[in-house]
Amino acid sequence: MESLRTSVHLISSQVPGLLVNEGQILSLSDRVTVDLHELVRRAKETGTPGAALSDEACLEWLNCGDLLPGWYDDWVFQEQQRLRKVRLRAFLMLAHRWLEEGEIHRAVEAAESALELEPLHESAVALLISAELKAGNRARALRTFEAFRTNLQIELGIKPTEHLANLAADIHANES
């Protein structure tokens, strides 16, 4: 407790107004912005009408990397997982929308970013395969499926869903 008091005193004297001490509650001033909070807010705004940032700027923010890499405290792990889920949802939403809008290369980029976060996320794989097919790259789409199927079998001992298997089967069926 003495270390906390000393730290609070030093911080308050070196950076006046940074901390708000309200008896039992110690917090940051409202004037302080936390980049994690800003990232989560922007990720949740991604794709909404009237969003403050363009989708490209949001994509840049979403590619920020992990929170506090190398830290192994339970609270850090929980926050890392929470941020990862927020980022994953935003990448998937962007990939889906860009695919619908015909922005194929952007859809591929967003789907690949989602798979970097969660390599066994079937929806991200389906979006990536669909984007590759729309780009006319059937070979890459098939390689994406085969790599996913292999990883899924190795990691979890299961097969892809019927939907994804049918998507891959359609690639073979459309051979000329």
PDB file of C-alpha atoms in Angstrom:
ATOM      1  CA  MET A   1       0.000   0.000   0.000  1.00  0.00           C
ATOM      2  CA  GLU A   2       2.877   2.333   0.750  1.00  0.00           C
ATOM      3  CA  SER A   3       4.252   1.795  -2.790  1.00  0.00           C
ATOM      4  CA  LEU A   4       0.886   2.789  -4.235  1.00  0.00           C
ATOM      5  CA  ARG A   5       0.776   5.949  -2.108  1.00  0.00           C
ATOM      6  CA  THR A   6       4.318   6.829  -3.149  1.00  0.00           C
ATOM      7  CA  SER A   7       3.528   6.190  -6.830  1.00  0.00           C
ATOM      8  CA  VAL A   8       0.338   8.256  -6.687  1.00  0.00           C
ATOM      9  CA  HIS A   9       2.214  11.097  -4.997  1.00  0.00           C
ATOM     10  CA  LEU A  10       5.037  11.025  -7.556  1.00  0.00           C
ATOM     11  CA  ILE A  11       2.649  10.870 -10.522  1.00  0.00           C
ATOM     12  CA  SER A  12       0.488  13.655  -9.111  1.00  0.00           C
ATOM     13  CA  SER A  13       3.466  15.911  -8.568  1.00  0.00           C
ATOM     14  CA  GLN A  14       5.085  15.150 -11.944  1.00  0.00           C
ATOM     15  CA  VAL A  15       1.885  15.190 -14.029  1.00  0.00           C
ATOM     16  CA  PRO A  16      -0.704  17.269 -12.202  1.00  0.00           C
ATOM     17  CA  GLY A  17      -4.278  16.447 -13.157  1.00  0.00           C
ATOM     18  CA  LEU A  18      -3.491  12.983 -14.547  1.00  0.00           C
ATOM     19  CA  LEU A  19      -5.066  11.124 -11.630  1.00  0.00           C
ATOM     20  CA  VAL A  20      -8.354  11.760  -9.860  1.00  0.00           C
ATOM     21  CA  ASN A  21      -8.313  10.673  -6.230  1.00  0.00           C
ATOM     22  CA  GLU A  22     -11.812  10.436  -4.802  1.00  0.00           C
ATOM     23  CA  GLY A  23     -11.163   8.699  -1.501  1.00  0.00           C
ATOM     24  CA  GLN A  24     -11.663   5.004  -2.207  1.00  0.00           C
ATOM     25  CA  ILE A  25     -11.545   5.448  -5.989  1.00  0.00           C
ATOM     26  CA  LEU A  26      -8.434   6.307  -7.967  1.00  0.00           C
ATOM     27  CA  SER A  27      -8.904   6.894 -11.686  1.00  0.00           C
ATOM     28  CA  LEU A  28      -7.491   8.663 -14.698  1.00  0.00           C
ATOM     29  CA  SER A  29      -8.696  12.142 -15.484  1.00  0.00           C
ATOM     30  CA  ASP A  30     -11.424  12.490 -18.109  1.00  0.00           C
ATOM     31  CA  ARG A  31      -8.903  14.498 -20.137  1.00  0.00           C
ATOM     32  CA  VAL A  32      -6.785  11.366 -20.605  1.00  0.00           C
ATOM     33  CA  THR A  33      -7.474   9.215 -23.636  1.00  0.00           C
ATOM     34  CA  VAL A  34      -6.651   5.521 -23.588  1.00  0.00           C
ATOM     35  CA  ASP A  35      -5.702   4.099 -26.969  1.00  0.00           C
ATOM     36  CA  LEU A  36      -7.312   0.735 -26.139  1.00  0.00           C
ATOM     37  CA  HIS A  37     -10.653   2.403 -25.440  1.00  0.00           C
ATOM     38  CA  GLU A  38     -10.326   4.412 -28.639  1.00  0.00           C
ATOM     39  CA  LEU A  39      -9.541   1.281 -30.661  1.00  0.00           C
ATOM     40  CA  VAL A  40     -12.539  -0.616 -29.265  1.00  0.00           C
ATOM     41  CA  ARG A  41     -14.827   2.339 -29.949  1.00  0.00           C
ATOM     42  CA  ARG A  42     -13.567   2.695 -33.503  1.00  0.00           C
ATOM     43  CA  ALA A  43     -13.807  -1.035 -34.144  1.00  0.00           C
ATOM     44  CA  LYS A  44     -17.429  -1.036 -33.001  1.00  0.00           C
ATOM     45  CA  GLU A  45     -18.141   1.963 -35.265  1.00  0.00           C
ATOM     46  CA  THR A  46     -16.569   0.307 -38.297  1.00  0.00           C
ATOM     47  CA  GLY A  47     -18.994   0.342 -41.174  1.00  0.00           C
ATOM     48  CA  THR A  48     -21.739   2.276 -39.412  1.00  0.00           C
ATOM     49  CA  PRO A  49     -23.249   5.233 -41.264  1.00  0.00           C
ATOM     50  CA  GLY A  50     -21.654   8.483 -40.150  1.00  0.00           C
ATOM     51  CA  ALA A  51     -18.612   6.779 -38.604  1.00  0.00           C
ATOM     52  CA  ALA A  52     -15.877   9.223 -37.716  1.00  0.00           C
ATOM     53  CA  LEU A  53     -13.210   7.309 -39.646  1.00  0.00           C
ATOM     54  CA  SER A  54     -13.168   5.851 -43.122  1.00  0.00           C
ATOM     55  CA  ASP A  55     -13.062   2.076 -43.443  1.00  0.00           C
ATOM     56  CA  GLU A  56      -9.430   2.318 -44.553  1.00  0.00           C
ATOM     57  CA  ALA A  57      -8.481   4.246 -41.433  1.00  0.00           C
ATOM     58  CA  CYS A  58     -10.359   1.731 -39.291  1.00  0.00           C
ATOM     59  CA  LEU A  59      -8.533  -1.106 -41.035  1.00  0.00           C
ATOM     60  CA  GLU A  60      -5.263   0.588 -40.157  1.00  0.00           C
ATOM     61  CA  TRP A  61      -6.343   0.922 -36.508  1.00  0.00           C
ATOM     62  CA  LEU A  62      -7.489  -2.705 -36.415  1.00  0.00           C
ATOM     63  CA  ASN A  63      -4.074  -3.925 -37.534  1.00  0.00           C
ATOM     64  CA  CYS A  64      -2.546  -2.599 -34.315  1.00  0.00           C
ATOM     65  CA  GLY A  65      -1.276  -5.930 -32.973  1.00  0.00           C
ATOM     66  CA  ASP A  66      -1.780  -7.544 -29.613  1.00  0.00           C
ATOM     67  CA  LEU A  67      -2.331  -5.715 -26.357  1.00  0.00           C
ATOM     68  CA  LEU A  68       0.692  -5.810 -24.026  1.00  0.00           C
ATOM     69  CA  PRO A  69       2.564  -8.651 -25.779  1.00  0.00           C
ATOM     70  CA  GLY A  70       4.652 -10.708 -23.409  1.00  0.00           C
ATOM     71  CA  TRP A  71       2.458  -9.998 -20.371  1.00  0.00           C
ATOM     72  CA  TYR A  72       0.931 -13.104 -18.818  1.00  0.00           C
ATOM     73  CA  ASP A  73      -1.240 -11.808 -15.987  1.00  0.00           C
ATOM     74  CA  ASP A  74      -4.812 -13.112 -15.994  1.00  0.00           C
ATOM     75  CA  TRP A  75      -6.332  -9.654 -16.387  1.00  0.00           C
ATOM     76  CA  VAL A  76      -4.081  -8.928 -19.371  1.00  0.00           C
ATOM     77  CA  PHE A  77      -4.990 -12.230 -21.010  1.00  0.00           C
ATOM     78  CA  GLN A  78      -8.697 -11.475 -20.634  1.00  0.00           C
ATOM     79  CA  GLU A  79      -8.274  -8.022 -22.153  1.00  0.00           C
ATOM     80  CA  GLN A  80      -6.160  -9.443 -24.984  1.00  0.00           C
ATOM     81  CA  GLN A  81      -8.931 -11.939 -25.789  1.00  0.00           C
ATOM     82  CA  ARG A  82     -11.624  -9.263 -25.595  1.00  0.00           C
ATOM     83  CA  LEU A  83      -9.697  -6.977 -27.963  1.00  0.00           C
ATOM     84  CA  ARG A  84      -8.996  -9.875 -30.315  1.00  0.00           C
ATOM     85  CA  LYS A  85     -12.758 -10.638 -30.539  1.00  0.00           C
ATOM     86  CA  VAL A  86     -13.636  -7.000 -31.201  1.00  0.00           C
ATOM     87  CA  ARG A  87     -11.016  -6.786 -33.936  1.00  0.00           C
ATOM     88  CA  LEU A  88     -12.108 -10.113 -35.444  1.00  0.00           C
ATOM     89  CA  ARG A  89     -15.761  -9.001 -35.671  1.00  0.00           C
ATOM     90  CA  ALA A  90     -14.736  -5.732 -37.321  1.00  0.00           C
ATOM     91  CA  PHE A  91     -12.505  -7.504 -39.876  1.00  0.00           C
ATOM     92  CA  LEU A  92     -15.312  -9.948 -40.714  1.00  0.00           C
ATOM     93  CA  MET A  93     -17.830  -7.143 -41.100  1.00  0.00           C
ATOM     94  CA  LEU A  94     -15.512  -5.230 -43.425  1.00  0.00           C
ATOM     95  CA  ALA A  95     -14.684  -8.330 -45.479  1.00  0.00           C
ATOM     96  CA  HIS A  96     -18.359  -9.198 -45.865  1.00  0.00           C
ATOM     97  CA  ARG A  97     -19.386  -5.691 -46.856  1.00  0.00           C
ATOM     98  CA  TRP A  98     -16.484  -5.190 -49.255  1.00  0.00           C
ATOM     99  CA  LEU A  99     -17.226  -8.533 -50.878  1.00  0.00           C
ATOM    100  CA  GLU A 100     -20.837  -7.458 -51.429  1.00  0.00           C
ATOM    101  CA  GLU A 101     -19.689  -4.104 -52.824  1.00  0.00           C
ATOM    102  CA  GLY A 102     -17.245  -5.749 -55.229  1.00  0.00           C
ATOM    103  CA  GLU A 103     -14.167  -4.387 -53.449  1.00  0.00           C
ATOM    104  CA  ILE A 104     -12.500  -7.780 -53.792  1.00  0.00           C
ATOM    105  CA  HIS A 105      -8.908  -6.908 -52.907  1.00  0.00           C
ATOM    106  CA  ARG A 106     -10.032  -5.061 -49.790  1.00  0.00           C
ATOM    107  CA  ALA A 107     -12.268  -8.008 -48.838  1.00  0.00           C
ATOM    108  CA  VAL A 108      -9.302 -10.372 -49.200  1.00  0.00           C
ATOM    109  CA  GLU A 109      -7.162  -8.134 -47.000  1.00  0.00           C
ATOM    110  CA  ALA A 110      -9.803  -7.948 -44.267  1.00  0.00           C
ATOM    111  CA  ALA A 111     -10.488 -11.715 -44.374  1.00  0.00           C
ATOM    112  CA  GLU A 112      -6.765 -12.482 -44.200  1.00  0.00           C
ATOM    113  CA  SER A 113      -6.420 -10.135 -41.222  1.00  0.00           C
ATOM    114  CA  ALA A 114      -9.274 -11.966 -39.508  1.00  0.00           C
ATOM    115  CA  LEU A 115      -7.529 -15.289 -40.130  1.00  0.00           C
ATOM    116  CA  GLU A 116      -4.298 -13.942 -38.653  1.00  0.00           C
ATOM    117  CA  LEU A 117      -6.241 -13.386 -35.448  1.00  0.00           C
ATOM    118  CA  GLU A 118      -8.170 -16.656 -35.570  1.00  0.00           C
ATOM    119  CA  PRO A 119      -6.734 -19.168 -38.083  1.00  0.00           C
ATOM    120  CA  LEU A 120      -9.552 -21.676 -37.583  1.00  0.00           C
ATOM    121  CA  HIS A 121     -12.458 -19.233 -37.990  1.00  0.00           C
ATOM    122  CA  GLU A 122     -14.627 -20.818 -40.654  1.00  0.00           C
ATOM    123  CA  SER A 123     -16.558 -17.672 -41.548  1.00  0.00           C
ATOM    124  CA  ALA A 124     -13.302 -15.861 -42.287  1.00  0.00           C
ATOM    125  CA  VAL A 125     -12.157 -18.748 -44.483  1.00  0.00           C
ATOM    126  CA  ALA A 126     -15.489 -18.744 -46.340  1.00  0.00           C
ATOM    127  CA  LEU A 127     -15.200 -14.994 -46.935  1.00  0.00           C
ATOM    128  CA  LEU A 128     -11.622 -15.377 -48.171  1.00  0.00           C
ATOM    129  CA  ILE A 129     -12.537 -18.236 -50.521  1.00  0.00           C
ATOM    130  CA  SER A 130     -15.518 -16.278 -51.854  1.00  0.00           C
ATOM    131  CA  ALA A 131     -13.354 -13.213 -52.463  1.00  0.00           C
ATOM    132  CA  GLU A 132     -10.690 -15.290 -54.211  1.00  0.00           C
ATOM    133  CA  LEU A 133     -13.357 -16.853 -56.424  1.00  0.00           C
ATOM    134  CA  LYS A 134     -14.802 -13.429 -57.297  1.00  0.00           C
ATOM    135  CA  ALA A 135     -11.267 -12.333 -58.180  1.00  0.00           C
ATOM    136  CA  GLY A 136     -11.083 -15.307 -60.546  1.00  0.00           C
ATOM    137  CA  ASN A 137      -8.390 -17.057 -58.556  1.00  0.00           C
ATOM    138  CA  ARG A 138      -9.861 -20.554 -58.246  1.00  0.00           C
ATOM    139  CA  ALA A 139      -6.494 -22.186 -57.549  1.00  0.00           C
ATOM    140  CA  ARG A 140      -5.829 -19.908 -54.597  1.00  0.00           C
ATOM    141  CA  ALA A 141      -9.375 -20.444 -53.303  1.00  0.00           C
ATOM    142  CA  LEU A 142      -8.865 -24.198 -53.419  1.00  0.00           C
ATOM    143  CA  ARG A 143      -5.449 -23.926 -51.706  1.00  0.00           C
ATOM    144  CA  THR A 144      -7.065 -21.795 -48.988  1.00  0.00           C
ATOM    145  CA  PHE A 145      -9.702 -24.466 -48.404  1.00  0.00           C
ATOM    146  CA  GLU A 146      -7.176 -27.319 -48.401  1.00  0.00           C
ATOM    147  CA  ALA A 147      -4.890 -25.508 -45.944  1.00  0.00           C
ATOM    148  CA  PHE A 148      -7.843 -24.794 -43.663  1.00  0.00           C
ATOM    149  CA  ARG A 149      -9.096 -28.373 -43.856  1.00  0.00           C
ATOM    150  CA  THR A 150      -5.616 -29.707 -42.993  1.00  0.00           C
ATOM    151  CA  ASN A 151      -5.169 -27.293 -40.074  1.00  0.00           C
ATOM    152  CA  LEU A 152      -8.641 -28.051 -38.747  1.00  0.00           C
ATOM    153  CA  GLN A 153      -7.917 -31.784 -38.825  1.00  0.00           C
ATOM    154  CA  ILE A 154      -4.507 -31.400 -37.164  1.00  0.00           C
ATOM    155  CA  GLU A 155      -5.603 -28.906 -34.495  1.00  0.00           C
ATOM    156  CA  LEU A 156      -9.097 -30.144 -33.637  1.00  0.00           C
ATOM    157  CA  GLY A 157      -9.509 -33.491 -35.375  1.00  0.00           C
ATOM    158  CA  ILE A 158     -12.638 -32.337 -37.209  1.00  0.00           C
ATOM    159  CA  LYS A 159     -13.716 -31.631 -40.772  1.00  0.00           C
ATOM    160  CA  PRO A 160     -15.003 -28.335 -42.178  1.00  0.00           C
ATOM    161  CA  THR A 161     -18.746 -27.770 -42.167  1.00  0.00           C
ATOM    162  CA  GLU A 162     -20.847 -28.932 -45.065  1.00  0.00           C
ATOM    163  CA  HIS A 163     -21.264 -25.328 -46.230  1.00  0.00           C
ATOM    164  CA  LEU A 164     -17.509 -24.838 -46.618  1.00  0.00           C
ATOM    165  CA  ALA A 165     -17.011 -28.287 -48.149  1.00  0.00           C
ATOM    166  CA  ASN A 166     -19.757 -27.482 -50.700  1.00  0.00           C
ATOM    167  CA  LEU A 167     -18.028 -24.203 -51.515  1.00  0.00           C
ATOM    168  CA  ALA A 168     -14.845 -26.137 -52.277  1.00  0.00           C
ATOM    169  CA  ALA A 169     -16.765 -28.785 -54.221  1.00  0.00           C
ATOM    170  CA  ASP A 170     -18.263 -26.022 -56.368  1.00  0.00           C
ATOM    171  CA  ILE A 171     -14.738 -24.994 -57.363  1.00  0.00           C
ATOM    172  CA  HIS A 172     -14.083 -28.494 -58.729  1.00  0.00           C
ATOM    173  CA  ALA A 173     -17.535 -28.696 -60.343  1.00  0.00           C
ATOM    174  CA  ASN A 174     -16.944 -25.487 -62.285  1.00  0.00           C
ATOM    175  CA  GLU A 175     -13.771 -26.748 -63.965  1.00  0.00           C
ATOM    176  CA  SER A 176     -13.986 -26.426 -67.699  1.00  0.00           C
TER     177      SER A 176
END
